[in-house]
Structure formats: C-alpha cells, structure tokens
PDB file of C-alpha atoms in Angstrom:
ATOM      1  CA  UNK A   1     201.189 -64.669  26.137  1.00  0.00           C
ATOM      2  CA  UNK A   2     197.364 -64.116  26.146  1.00  0.00           C
ATOM      3  CA  UNK A   3     197.141 -60.716  24.709  1.00  0.00           C
ATOM      4  CA  UNK A   4     200.130 -61.478  22.008  1.00  0.00           C
ATOM      5  CA  UNK A   5     198.510 -64.697  20.563  1.00  0.00           C
ATOM      6  CA  UNK A   6     194.941 -62.697  20.394  1.00  0.00           C
ATOM      7  CA  UNK A   7     196.702 -60.000  18.338  1.00  0.00           C
ATOM      8  CA  UNK A   8     198.092 -62.791  16.475  1.00  0.00           C
ATOM      9  CA  UNK A   9     194.981 -64.256  15.492  1.00  0.00           C
ATOM     10  CA  UNK A  10     194.604 -67.121  17.336  1.00  0.00           C
ATOM     11  CA  UNK A  11     190.793 -68.789  17.655  1.00  0.00           C
ATOM     12  CA  UNK A  12     190.963 -69.852  20.448  1.00  0.00           C
ATOM     13  CA  UNK A  13     192.654 -70.571  24.287  1.00  0.00           C
ATOM     14  CA  UNK A  14     192.707 -73.215  26.923  1.00  0.00           C
ATOM     15  CA  UNK A  15     194.044 -71.902  29.831  1.00  0.00           C
ATOM     16  CA  UNK A  16     193.319 -72.631  33.839  1.00  0.00           C
ATOM     17  CA  UNK A  17     190.168 -71.563  33.940  1.00  0.00           C
ATOM     18  CA  UNK A  18     188.841 -74.128  31.383  1.00  0.00           C
ATOM     19  CA  UNK A  19     190.099 -77.116  33.599  1.00  0.00           C
ATOM     20  CA  UNK A  20     187.785 -79.209  35.891  1.00  0.00           C
ATOM     21  CA  UNK A  21     188.094 -77.562  39.475  1.00  0.00           C
ATOM     22  CA  UNK A  22     188.824 -80.751  40.839  1.00  0.00           C
ATOM     23  CA  UNK A  23     192.053 -80.451  39.491  1.00  0.00           C
ATOM     24  CA  UNK A  24     194.741 -78.939  40.836  1.00  0.00           C
ATOM     25  CA  UNK A  25     198.143 -77.253  39.118  1.00  0.00           C
ATOM     26  CA  UNK A  26     201.216 -79.294  40.249  1.00  0.00           C
ATOM     27  CA  UNK A  27     203.399 -76.016  40.735  1.00  0.00           C
ATOM     28  CA  UNK A  28     202.979 -72.466  39.315  1.00  0.00           C
ATOM     29  CA  UNK A  29     203.276 -73.291  35.827  1.00  0.00           C
ATOM     30  CA  UNK A  30     200.202 -75.101  35.421  1.00  0.00           C
ATOM     31  CA  UNK A  31     199.316 -78.404  35.521  1.00  0.00           C
ATOM     32  CA  UNK A  32     200.810 -81.358  34.739  1.00  0.00           C
ATOM     33  CA  UNK A  33     201.732 -82.785  31.190  1.00  0.00           C
ATOM     34  CA  UNK A  34     199.254 -85.762  31.479  1.00  0.00           C
ATOM     35  CA  UNK A  35     196.055 -83.507  32.757  1.00  0.00           C
ATOM     36  CA  UNK A  36     197.378 -80.791  29.919  1.00  0.00           C
ATOM     37  CA  UNK A  37     197.413 -84.142  26.971  1.00  0.00           C
ATOM     38  CA  UNK A  38     193.894 -85.522  28.334  1.00  0.00           C
ATOM     39  CA  UNK A  39     192.377 -81.329  28.069  1.00  0.00           C
ATOM     40  CA  UNK A  40     194.127 -80.855  24.392  1.00  0.00           C
ATOM     41  CA  UNK A  41     193.138 -84.631  23.385  1.00  0.00           C
ATOM     42  CA  UNK A  42     189.595 -83.939  24.332  1.00  0.00           C
ATOM     43  CA  UNK A  43     189.841 -80.254  22.944  1.00  0.00           C
ATOM     44  CA  UNK A  44     190.727 -81.429  19.576  1.00  0.00           C
ATOM     45  CA  UNK A  45     188.140 -83.931  19.324  1.00  0.00           C
ATOM     46  CA  UNK A  46     185.515 -81.461  19.889  1.00  0.00           C
ATOM     47  CA  UNK A  47     187.503 -79.268  16.823  1.00  0.00           C
ATOM     48  CA  UNK A  48     185.483 -78.640  13.482  1.00  0.00           C
ATOM     49  CA  UNK A  49     187.507 -80.720  10.530  1.00  0.00           C
ATOM     50  CA  UNK A  50     189.050 -78.094   9.249  1.00  0.00           C
ATOM     51  CA  UNK A  51     192.882 -77.150   8.669  1.00  0.00           C
ATOM     52  CA  UNK A  52     194.421 -76.352  12.440  1.00  0.00           C
ATOM     53  CA  UNK A  53     196.989 -75.433  13.800  1.00  0.00           C
ATOM     54  CA  UNK A  54     197.139 -76.448  17.900  1.00  0.00           C
ATOM     55  CA  UNK A  55     200.484 -75.491  20.037  1.00  0.00           C
ATOM     56  CA  UNK A  56     200.785 -76.807  23.400  1.00  0.00           C
ATOM     57  CA  UNK A  57     203.548 -75.670  25.827  1.00  0.00           C
ATOM     58  CA  UNK A  58     203.955 -78.748  28.249  1.00  0.00           C
ATOM     59  CA  UNK A  59     205.815 -77.623  31.936  1.00  0.00           C
ATOM     60  CA  UNK A  60     206.394 -80.818  34.077  1.00  0.00           C
ATOM     61  CA  UNK A  61     209.958 -81.187  32.608  1.00  0.00           C
ATOM     62  CA  UNK A  62     210.588 -77.754  34.264  1.00  0.00           C
ATOM     63  CA  UNK A  63     211.592 -76.904  37.865  1.00  0.00           C
ATOM     64  CA  UNK A  64     210.324 -77.590  40.165  1.00  0.00           C
ATOM     65  CA  UNK A  65     209.616 -81.039  38.892  1.00  0.00           C
ATOM     66  CA  UNK A  66     206.409 -81.564  40.519  1.00  0.00           C
ATOM     67  CA  UNK A  67     203.899 -83.722  39.223  1.00  0.00           C
ATOM     68  CA  UNK A  68     201.610 -87.213  39.966  1.00  0.00           C
ATOM     69  CA  UNK A  69     202.939 -90.200  40.796  1.00  0.00           C
ATOM     70  CA  UNK A  70     206.402 -89.007  41.476  1.00  0.00           C
ATOM     71  CA  UNK A  71     207.110 -91.327  43.804  1.00  0.00           C
ATOM     72  CA  UNK A  72     206.684 -94.822  40.791  1.00  0.00           C
ATOM     73  CA  UNK A  73     209.037 -92.431  38.741  1.00  0.00           C
ATOM     74  CA  UNK A  74     211.795 -92.126  40.495  1.00  0.00           C
ATOM     75  CA  UNK A  75     211.751 -95.915  40.919  1.00  0.00           C
ATOM     76  CA  UNK A  76     211.477 -96.540  37.051  1.00  0.00           C
ATOM     77  CA  UNK A  77     215.042 -94.116  36.994  1.00  0.00           C
ATOM     78  CA  UNK A  78     216.495 -96.471  39.336  1.00  0.00           C
ATOM     79  CA  UNK A  79     215.358 -99.460  37.388  1.00  0.00           C
ATOM     80  CA  UNK A  80     216.336 -97.615  34.117  1.00  0.00           C
ATOM     81  CA  UNK A  81     219.723 -96.472  35.539  1.00  0.00           C
ATOM     82  CA  UNK A  82     220.397-100.407  36.613  1.00  0.00           C
ATOM     83  CA  UNK A  83     220.123-101.614  33.213  1.00  0.00           C
ATOM     84  CA  UNK A  84     222.984 -99.041  32.233  1.00  0.00           C
ATOM     85  CA  UNK A  85     225.724-100.306  33.748  1.00  0.00           C
ATOM     86  CA  UNK A  86     226.869 -97.041  35.098  1.00  0.00           C
ATOM     87  CA  UNK A  87     230.176 -97.283  37.151  1.00  0.00           C
ATOM     88  CA  UNK A  88     229.346 -97.067  41.202  1.00  0.00           C
ATOM     89  CA  UNK A  89     231.661 -93.595  41.360  1.00  0.00           C
ATOM     90  CA  UNK A  90     229.509 -92.226  38.875  1.00  0.00           C
ATOM     91  CA  UNK A  91     225.915 -92.986  39.872  1.00  0.00           C
ATOM     92  CA  UNK A  92     225.965 -90.517  41.961  1.00  0.00           C
ATOM     93  CA  UNK A  93     225.748 -87.730  39.649  1.00  0.00           C
ATOM     94  CA  UNK A  94     222.409 -89.361  37.951  1.00  0.00           C
ATOM     95  CA  UNK A  95     220.889 -90.172  41.232  1.00  0.00           C
ATOM     96  CA  UNK A  96     221.044 -86.367  42.605  1.00  0.00           C
ATOM     97  CA  UNK A  97     219.161 -85.803  39.691  1.00  0.00           C
ATOM     98  CA  UNK A  98     216.109 -88.581  39.919  1.00  0.00           C
ATOM     99  CA  UNK A  99     213.272 -86.034  39.770  1.00  0.00           C
ATOM    100  CA  UNK A 100     214.287 -84.486  36.459  1.00  0.00           C
ATOM    101  CA  UNK A 101     214.761 -87.914  34.653  1.00  0.00           C
ATOM    102  CA  UNK A 102     211.659 -88.846  36.140  1.00  0.00           C
ATOM    103  CA  UNK A 103     209.861 -86.093  34.978  1.00  0.00           C
ATOM    104  CA  UNK A 104     211.329 -87.077  31.305  1.00  0.00           C
ATOM    105  CA  UNK A 105     209.839 -90.428  31.337  1.00  0.00           C
ATOM    106  CA  UNK A 106     206.328 -88.818  33.003  1.00  0.00           C
ATOM    107  CA  UNK A 107     206.490 -86.477  30.156  1.00  0.00           C
ATOM    108  CA  UNK A 108     206.868 -89.727  27.622  1.00  0.00           C
ATOM    109  CA  UNK A 109     204.309 -91.366  29.239  1.00  0.00           C
ATOM    110  CA  UNK A 110     201.838 -88.254  28.608  1.00  0.00           C
ATOM    111  CA  UNK A 111     202.657 -87.995  25.094  1.00  0.00           C
ATOM    112  CA  UNK A 112     201.873 -91.551  24.400  1.00  0.00           C
ATOM    113  CA  UNK A 113     198.373 -91.050  25.914  1.00  0.00           C
ATOM    114  CA  UNK A 114     198.348 -88.344  23.309  1.00  0.00           C
ATOM    115  CA  UNK A 115     199.252 -90.207  20.397  1.00  0.00           C
ATOM    116  CA  UNK A 116     196.753 -93.189  21.412  1.00  0.00           C
ATOM    117  CA  UNK A 117     193.668 -90.601  21.285  1.00  0.00           C
ATOM    118  CA  UNK A 118     195.573 -88.628  18.391  1.00  0.00           C
ATOM    119  CA  UNK A 119     196.507 -91.973  16.189  1.00  0.00           C
ATOM    120  CA  UNK A 120     192.396 -92.652  16.245  1.00  0.00           C
ATOM    121  CA  UNK A 121     191.131 -89.278  15.274  1.00  0.00           C
ATOM    122  CA  UNK A 122     189.900 -89.532  11.063  1.00  0.00           C
ATOM    123  CA  UNK A 123     192.433 -86.296  10.771  1.00  0.00           C
ATOM    124  CA  UNK A 124     195.292 -87.999  11.723  1.00  0.00           C
ATOM    125  CA  UNK A 125     196.711 -89.403   8.396  1.00  0.00           C
ATOM    126  CA  UNK A 126     196.552 -85.488   6.952  1.00  0.00           C
ATOM    127  CA  UNK A 127     198.273 -84.215  10.771  1.00  0.00           C
ATOM    128  CA  UNK A 128     202.241 -83.329  11.606  1.00  0.00           C
ATOM    129  CA  UNK A 129     203.001 -83.570  15.252  1.00  0.00           C
ATOM    130  CA  UNK A 130     206.363 -81.072  15.684  1.00  0.00           C
ATOM    131  CA  UNK A 131     207.569 -81.875  19.339  1.00  0.00           C
ATOM    132  CA  UNK A 132     210.987 -79.516  20.584  1.00  0.00           C
ATOM    133  CA  UNK A 133     212.334 -77.042  23.547  1.00  0.00           C
ATOM    134  CA  UNK A 134     213.170 -74.124  24.238  1.00  0.00           C
ATOM    135  CA  UNK A 135     216.346 -75.137  25.981  1.00  0.00           C
ATOM    136  CA  UNK A 136     218.126 -77.644  27.718  1.00  0.00           C
ATOM    137  CA  UNK A 137     217.529 -78.159  31.034  1.00  0.00           C
ATOM    138  CA  UNK A 138     219.960 -76.381  32.572  1.00  0.00           C
ATOM    139  CA  UNK A 139     219.806 -78.345  36.224  1.00  0.00           C
ATOM    140  CA  UNK A 140     222.168 -81.071  34.544  1.00  0.00           C
ATOM    141  CA  UNK A 141     225.832 -79.591  34.327  1.00  0.00           C
ATOM    142  CA  UNK A 142     226.711 -78.655  31.150  1.00  0.00           C
ATOM    143  CA  UNK A 143     230.072 -78.813  29.142  1.00  0.00           C
ATOM    144  CA  UNK A 144     229.761 -76.115  27.096  1.00  0.00           C
ATOM    145  CA  UNK A 145     227.822 -72.883  26.835  1.00  0.00           C
ATOM    146  CA  UNK A 146     226.195 -73.865  23.295  1.00  0.00           C
ATOM    147  CA  UNK A 147     225.142 -77.252  25.450  1.00  0.00           C
ATOM    148  CA  UNK A 148     221.848 -74.652  26.134  1.00  0.00           C
ATOM    149  CA  UNK A 149     220.911 -74.567  23.090  1.00  0.00           C
ATOM    150  CA  UNK A 150     220.995 -78.211  22.126  1.00  0.00           C
ATOM    151  CA  UNK A 151     217.237 -79.506  22.160  1.00  0.00           C
ATOM    152  CA  UNK A 152     215.332 -82.483  20.401  1.00  0.00           C
ATOM    153  CA  UNK A 153     213.262 -81.846  17.340  1.00  0.00           C
ATOM    154  CA  UNK A 154     210.753 -84.633  16.699  1.00  0.00           C
ATOM    155  CA  UNK A 155     208.480 -85.026  13.978  1.00  0.00           C
ATOM    156  CA  UNK A 156     205.358 -87.272  13.630  1.00  0.00           C
ATOM    157  CA  UNK A 157     203.265 -88.266  11.040  1.00  0.00           C
ATOM    158  CA  UNK A 158     201.550 -90.885   8.993  1.00  0.00           C
ATOM    159  CA  UNK A 159     203.237 -89.015   5.965  1.00  0.00           C
ATOM    160  CA  UNK A 160     206.278 -89.499   6.635  1.00  0.00           C
ATOM    161  CA  UNK A 161     207.333 -92.763   4.832  1.00  0.00           C
ATOM    162  CA  UNK A 162     210.419 -93.603   6.533  1.00  0.00           C
ATOM    163  CA  UNK A 163     212.061 -93.223  10.048  1.00  0.00           C
ATOM    164  CA  UNK A 164     215.190 -91.088   9.980  1.00  0.00           C
ATOM    165  CA  UNK A 165     217.767 -89.251  12.020  1.00  0.00           C
ATOM    166  CA  UNK A 166     219.156 -86.501  10.824  1.00  0.00           C
ATOM    167  CA  UNK A 167     222.491 -84.793  12.582  1.00  0.00           C
ATOM    168  CA  UNK A 168     222.642 -81.322  10.322  1.00  0.00           C
ATOM    169  CA  UNK A 169     221.829 -78.311  12.497  1.00  0.00           C
ATOM    170  CA  UNK A 170     218.681 -76.419  11.975  1.00  0.00           C
ATOM    171  CA  UNK A 171     217.127 -73.810  14.365  1.00  0.00           C
ATOM    172  CA  UNK A 172     213.303 -73.195  15.563  1.00  0.00           C
ATOM    173  CA  UNK A 173     213.381 -70.244  12.912  1.00  0.00           C
ATOM    174  CA  UNK A 174     213.224 -72.882  10.553  1.00  0.00           C
ATOM    175  CA  UNK A 175     210.219 -75.084  11.488  1.00  0.00           C
ATOM    176  CA  UNK A 176     207.473 -73.053  10.461  1.00  0.00           C
ATOM    177  CA  UNK A 177     209.467 -71.985   6.387  1.00  0.00           C
ATOM    178  CA  UNK A 178     209.711 -75.631   5.844  1.00  0.00           C
ATOM    179  CA  UNK A 179     205.582 -76.822   7.016  1.00  0.00           C
ATOM    180  CA  UNK A 180     204.349 -73.614   4.829  1.00  0.00           C
ATOM    181  CA  UNK A 181     206.745 -74.860   1.993  1.00  0.00           C
ATOM    182  CA  UNK A 182     205.669 -77.881   2.218  1.00  0.00           C
ATOM    183  CA  UNK A 183     201.543 -77.066   1.952  1.00  0.00           C
ATOM    184  CA  UNK A 184     202.379 -74.430  -0.824  1.00  0.00           C
ATOM    185  CA  UNK A 185     204.146 -77.099  -2.999  1.00  0.00           C
ATOM    186  CA  UNK A 186     201.670 -79.898  -2.405  1.00  0.00           C
ATOM    187  CA  UNK A 187     198.664 -78.407  -1.444  1.00  0.00           C
ATOM    188  CA  UNK A 188     198.398 -74.986  -3.130  1.00  0.00           C
ATOM    189  CA  UNK A 189     198.549 -73.183  -0.303  1.00  0.00           C
ATOM    190  CA  UNK A 190     198.780 -69.228  -1.335  1.00  0.00           C
ATOM    191  CA  UNK A 191     201.621 -67.552   0.125  1.00  0.00           C
ATOM    192  CA  UNK A 192     201.867 -63.439   0.435  1.00  0.00           C
ATOM    193  CA  UNK A 193     205.354 -62.578  -1.141  1.00  0.00           C
ATOM    194  CA  UNK A 194     206.167 -60.950   2.283  1.00  0.00           C
ATOM    195  CA  UNK A 195     206.537 -63.070   5.353  1.00  0.00           C
ATOM    196  CA  UNK A 196     207.627 -62.543   9.341  1.00  0.00           C
ATOM    197  CA  UNK A 197     210.255 -65.874   9.722  1.00  0.00           C
ATOM    198  CA  UNK A 198     213.494 -65.487   9.552  1.00  0.00           C
ATOM    199  CA  UNK A 199     214.560 -68.838   9.017  1.00  0.00           C
ATOM    200  CA  UNK A 200     215.250 -70.512   5.736  1.00  0.00           C
ATOM    201  CA  UNK A 201     213.748 -74.259   5.924  1.00  0.00           C
ATOM    202  CA  UNK A 202     214.972 -77.323   7.828  1.00  0.00           C
ATOM    203  CA  UNK A 203     218.222 -78.949   6.840  1.00  0.00           C
ATOM    204  CA  UNK A 204     217.248 -82.623   6.146  1.00  0.00           C
ATOM    205  CA  UNK A 205     220.806 -84.090   5.663  1.00  0.00           C
ATOM    206  CA  UNK A 206     221.419 -86.947   7.458  1.00  0.00           C
ATOM    207  CA  UNK A 207     225.278 -86.671   8.107  1.00  0.00           C
ATOM    208  CA  UNK A 208     226.328 -84.020  10.762  1.00  0.00           C
ATOM    209  CA  UNK A 209     227.016 -80.065   8.845  1.00  0.00           C
ATOM    210  CA  UNK A 210     225.942 -76.547   9.590  1.00  0.00           C
ATOM    211  CA  UNK A 211     224.758 -74.098   6.978  1.00  0.00           C
ATOM    212  CA  UNK A 212     222.280 -71.769   8.669  1.00  0.00           C
ATOM    213  CA  UNK A 213     222.853 -68.142  10.585  1.00  0.00           C
ATOM    214  CA  UNK A 214     221.335 -68.219  13.813  1.00  0.00           C
ATOM    215  CA  UNK A 215     221.443 -65.759  16.176  1.00  0.00           C
ATOM    216  CA  UNK A 216     220.888 -67.305  19.856  1.00  0.00           C
ATOM    217  CA  UNK A 217     219.988 -66.250  23.448  1.00  0.00           C
ATOM    218  CA  UNK A 218     221.588 -67.483  26.281  1.00  0.00           C
ATOM    219  CA  UNK A 219     218.690 -66.081  28.433  1.00  0.00           C
ATOM    220  CA  UNK A 220     216.224 -64.127  27.444  1.00  0.00           C
ATOM    221  CA  UNK A 221     217.548 -60.732  28.127  1.00  0.00           C
ATOM    222  CA  UNK A 222     221.164 -61.571  26.633  1.00  0.00           C
ATOM    223  CA  UNK A 223     221.296 -61.999  23.012  1.00  0.00           C
ATOM    224  CA  UNK A 224     225.525 -62.567  22.608  1.00  0.00           C
ATOM    225  CA  UNK A 225     226.183 -65.649  20.618  1.00  0.00           C
ATOM    226  CA  UNK A 226     225.821 -66.351  16.863  1.00  0.00           C
ATOM    227  CA  UNK A 227     226.033 -69.345  14.421  1.00  0.00           C
ATOM    228  CA  UNK A 228     227.531 -68.952  10.976  1.00  0.00           C
ATOM    229  CA  UNK A 229     227.863 -72.097   9.124  1.00  0.00           C
ATOM    230  CA  UNK A 230     230.354 -74.586  10.490  1.00  0.00           C
ATOM    231  CA  UNK A 231     231.327 -71.916  12.784  1.00  0.00           C
ATOM    232  CA  UNK A 232     230.074 -70.323  16.215  1.00  0.00           C
ATOM    233  CA  UNK A 233     230.841 -67.048  18.381  1.00  0.00           C
ATOM    234  CA  UNK A 234     230.222 -67.291  21.604  1.00  0.00           C
ATOM    235  CA  UNK A 235     231.012 -64.152  23.987  1.00  0.00           C
ATOM    236  CA  UNK A 236     233.343 -63.234  21.619  1.00  0.00           C
ATOM    237  CA  UNK A 237     234.719 -66.673  21.585  1.00  0.00           C
ATOM    238  CA  UNK A 238     235.489 -68.288  18.098  1.00  0.00           C
ATOM    239  CA  UNK A 239     234.623 -72.055  18.128  1.00  0.00           C
ATOM    240  CA  UNK A 240     234.048 -74.211  15.188  1.00  0.00           C
ATOM    241  CA  UNK A 241     230.787 -76.591  15.537  1.00  0.00           C
ATOM    242  CA  UNK A 242     231.512 -80.402  15.299  1.00  0.00           C
ATOM    243  CA  UNK A 243     228.915 -83.531  15.309  1.00  0.00           C
ATOM    244  CA  UNK A 244     226.845 -83.701  18.564  1.00  0.00           C
ATOM    245  CA  UNK A 245     227.107 -79.807  18.785  1.00  0.00           C
ATOM    246  CA  UNK A 246     230.579 -79.942  20.073  1.00  0.00           C
ATOM    247  CA  UNK A 247     233.216 -77.253  20.114  1.00  0.00           C
ATOM    248  CA  UNK A 248     236.767 -76.757  19.265  1.00  0.00           C
ATOM    249  CA  UNK A 249     237.809 -73.304  20.065  1.00  0.00           C
ATOM    250  CA  UNK A 250     239.720 -71.945  17.054  1.00  0.00           C
ATOM    251  CA  UNK A 251     241.887 -68.852  16.488  1.00  0.00           C
ATOM    252  CA  UNK A 252     241.138 -67.018  13.049  1.00  0.00           C
ATOM    253  CA  UNK A 253     240.946 -63.266  12.920  1.00  0.00           C
ATOM    254  CA  UNK A 254     239.854 -63.314  10.059  1.00  0.00           C
ATOM    255  CA  UNK A 255     236.891 -65.493  10.076  1.00  0.00           C
ATOM    256  CA  UNK A 256     236.119 -63.831  13.868  1.00  0.00           C
ATOM    257  CA  UNK A 257     235.424 -60.446  11.733  1.00  0.00           C
ATOM    258  CA  UNK A 258     233.364 -62.000   9.537  1.00  0.00           C
ATOM    259  CA  UNK A 259     230.759 -63.282  11.916  1.00  0.00           C
ATOM    260  CA  UNK A 260     231.272 -60.633  14.145  1.00  0.00           C
ATOM    261  CA  UNK A 261     229.755 -58.242  11.579  1.00  0.00           C
ATOM    262  CA  UNK A 262     227.187 -60.496  10.398  1.00  0.00           C
ATOM    263  CA  UNK A 263     226.161 -60.821  13.779  1.00  0.00           C
ATOM    264  CA  UNK A 264     226.005 -56.724  14.260  1.00  0.00           C
ATOM    265  CA  UNK A 265     224.394 -56.090  10.902  1.00  0.00           C
ATOM    266  CA  UNK A 266     220.920 -58.120  12.261  1.00  0.00           C
ATOM    267  CA  UNK A 267     221.370 -56.869  15.964  1.00  0.00           C
ATOM    268  CA  UNK A 268     221.128 -53.328  14.172  1.00  0.00           C
ATOM    269  CA  UNK A 269     218.276 -54.954  12.069  1.00  0.00           C
ATOM    270  CA  UNK A 270     219.816 -54.555   8.397  1.00  0.00           C
ATOM    271  CA  UNK A 271     221.173 -57.732   8.186  1.00  0.00           C
ATOM    272  CA  UNK A 272     219.533 -61.392   6.332  1.00  0.00           C
ATOM    273  CA  UNK A 273     219.873 -64.844   7.827  1.00  0.00           C
ATOM    274  CA  UNK A 274     219.726 -66.121   4.564  1.00  0.00           C
TER     275      UNK A 274
END
C-alpha cells in the first residue's frame, strides 16, 4: 500500500513507526481504533491550513476483534440486547458474536472522539467526512451472496443542510466523481479531460432504486458478480434487486444475456460503466 500511495503522489504517511513506542498494536492488523483516531487528530491539527485529503483505515471491526477495554464493551452489548426484546431462543445467535458487536460499539466511540476534536478545528466548516467499509462482516451469517457488498456510506459535514437517509444504490466507484464534481461546480476546481475513475456519481434519490452498472468482487481474486440497473448477476444466476438490497431470483434469458455481455466487455477492458 505504501509503495502504491507514494507512486500516486500522497504527500505524507502515518504508519507504525510514527506511534508512541509505549503503544502496542491490538493485532497484526495494527493499532486499535481509538489510538488511531487520537493519532489522526493530532496529525490533522499540525497540518498546514491548505486543501487536504486525509485517508484513515481502521481495523478494530476486523477479525480477531481485539481492542482495549473489550470486557466493558461486551457488557454494553448485553445491555443493548436487553433493550431489544429479542426472543430467548434467538439470543444465542447474538451472544456468540458478542465480540463483533462490541467492536462496532468501540469503533463508534472512537469516531465520536475524532469528531469531538475535528468539530473544534477552524477547518471543520469546510470539511466533508466520508465513512464506509470495504465489505460486510462475513463472520455473521449472510442470507445471500450480495450481502457481502451491502455496506453503509455515511457522509458528515456542517455543509449538509439537513439530514437525509438515502435508499438508492451507489458504490465506492461513485464517491470521488461526486465530490470532485461538487468542487468543480462550486469552487471552480479545474478538471482534466480524462479521469481514472469508473463511477458516474452518487445517486441521492431517497427511495430505493438501482441505476448504476457495478462489477463487484466476492474476494480480491474473484470477479464474478455484476449489477446493471435493477438486475444482479451472481455466478450466472440472475436476480432482481429489491429494497434493502434483497434479491429475487428470476428467469429471463434476454436480460441475463445482456448482463453477461456487458460484464464480459468490462472484463476485457472495452466496456464502459456509464
């Protein structure tokens, strides 16, 4: 990652050697999220006040789900479950994944710390924070193959006029085009004629719909799934996408062939996604 980012022109890195030697990594993946957020907050405060993109990769919500004060967060999980009126026979499916849910609560608190510092910064009024995940937690059983791709996209900024929940489907491909288009339209950011992204921009329609064409990987070595509008082709099975990214298998050879053709063109490098 470091070599790639350096080639892409990233100005500075914060890595393992930049942390206080008294801090210990939570796992082989790196430092716990709160330690990471404190380091990011300190680094951000020391930056020059110029337009900046800061990228943070968290790790506490990842196997082996180890982080400080885990026992306290396990108790928070139990307390939260007690408020949900879950049937007794269903509780075991939650409690056996207690550490995973604890990690989510821990990361929430780590993000709260980050925002508490960020909101005091003079640059906060011009800041956009984008939070997402690379895939769903696979340790919790999935009902369908496409669930692996169902991750949240949270955008926080004082420039947002009102909170909004959006059900329409977008992908990671669409984040950069939308932010850069906004900066180009509002702040006269000069855009090159040719860009490297494959997305066409976030769909901000509040009700569920699917307009994008999205090739998606099940693992880093398996590119076998494809979304085109309201249809999903998963391992050569055709589905219709429903609200909440639920799927319904359908039999329509014409639509299946159309998606297969689009997908093959993309894989061969000659197909466009827009």
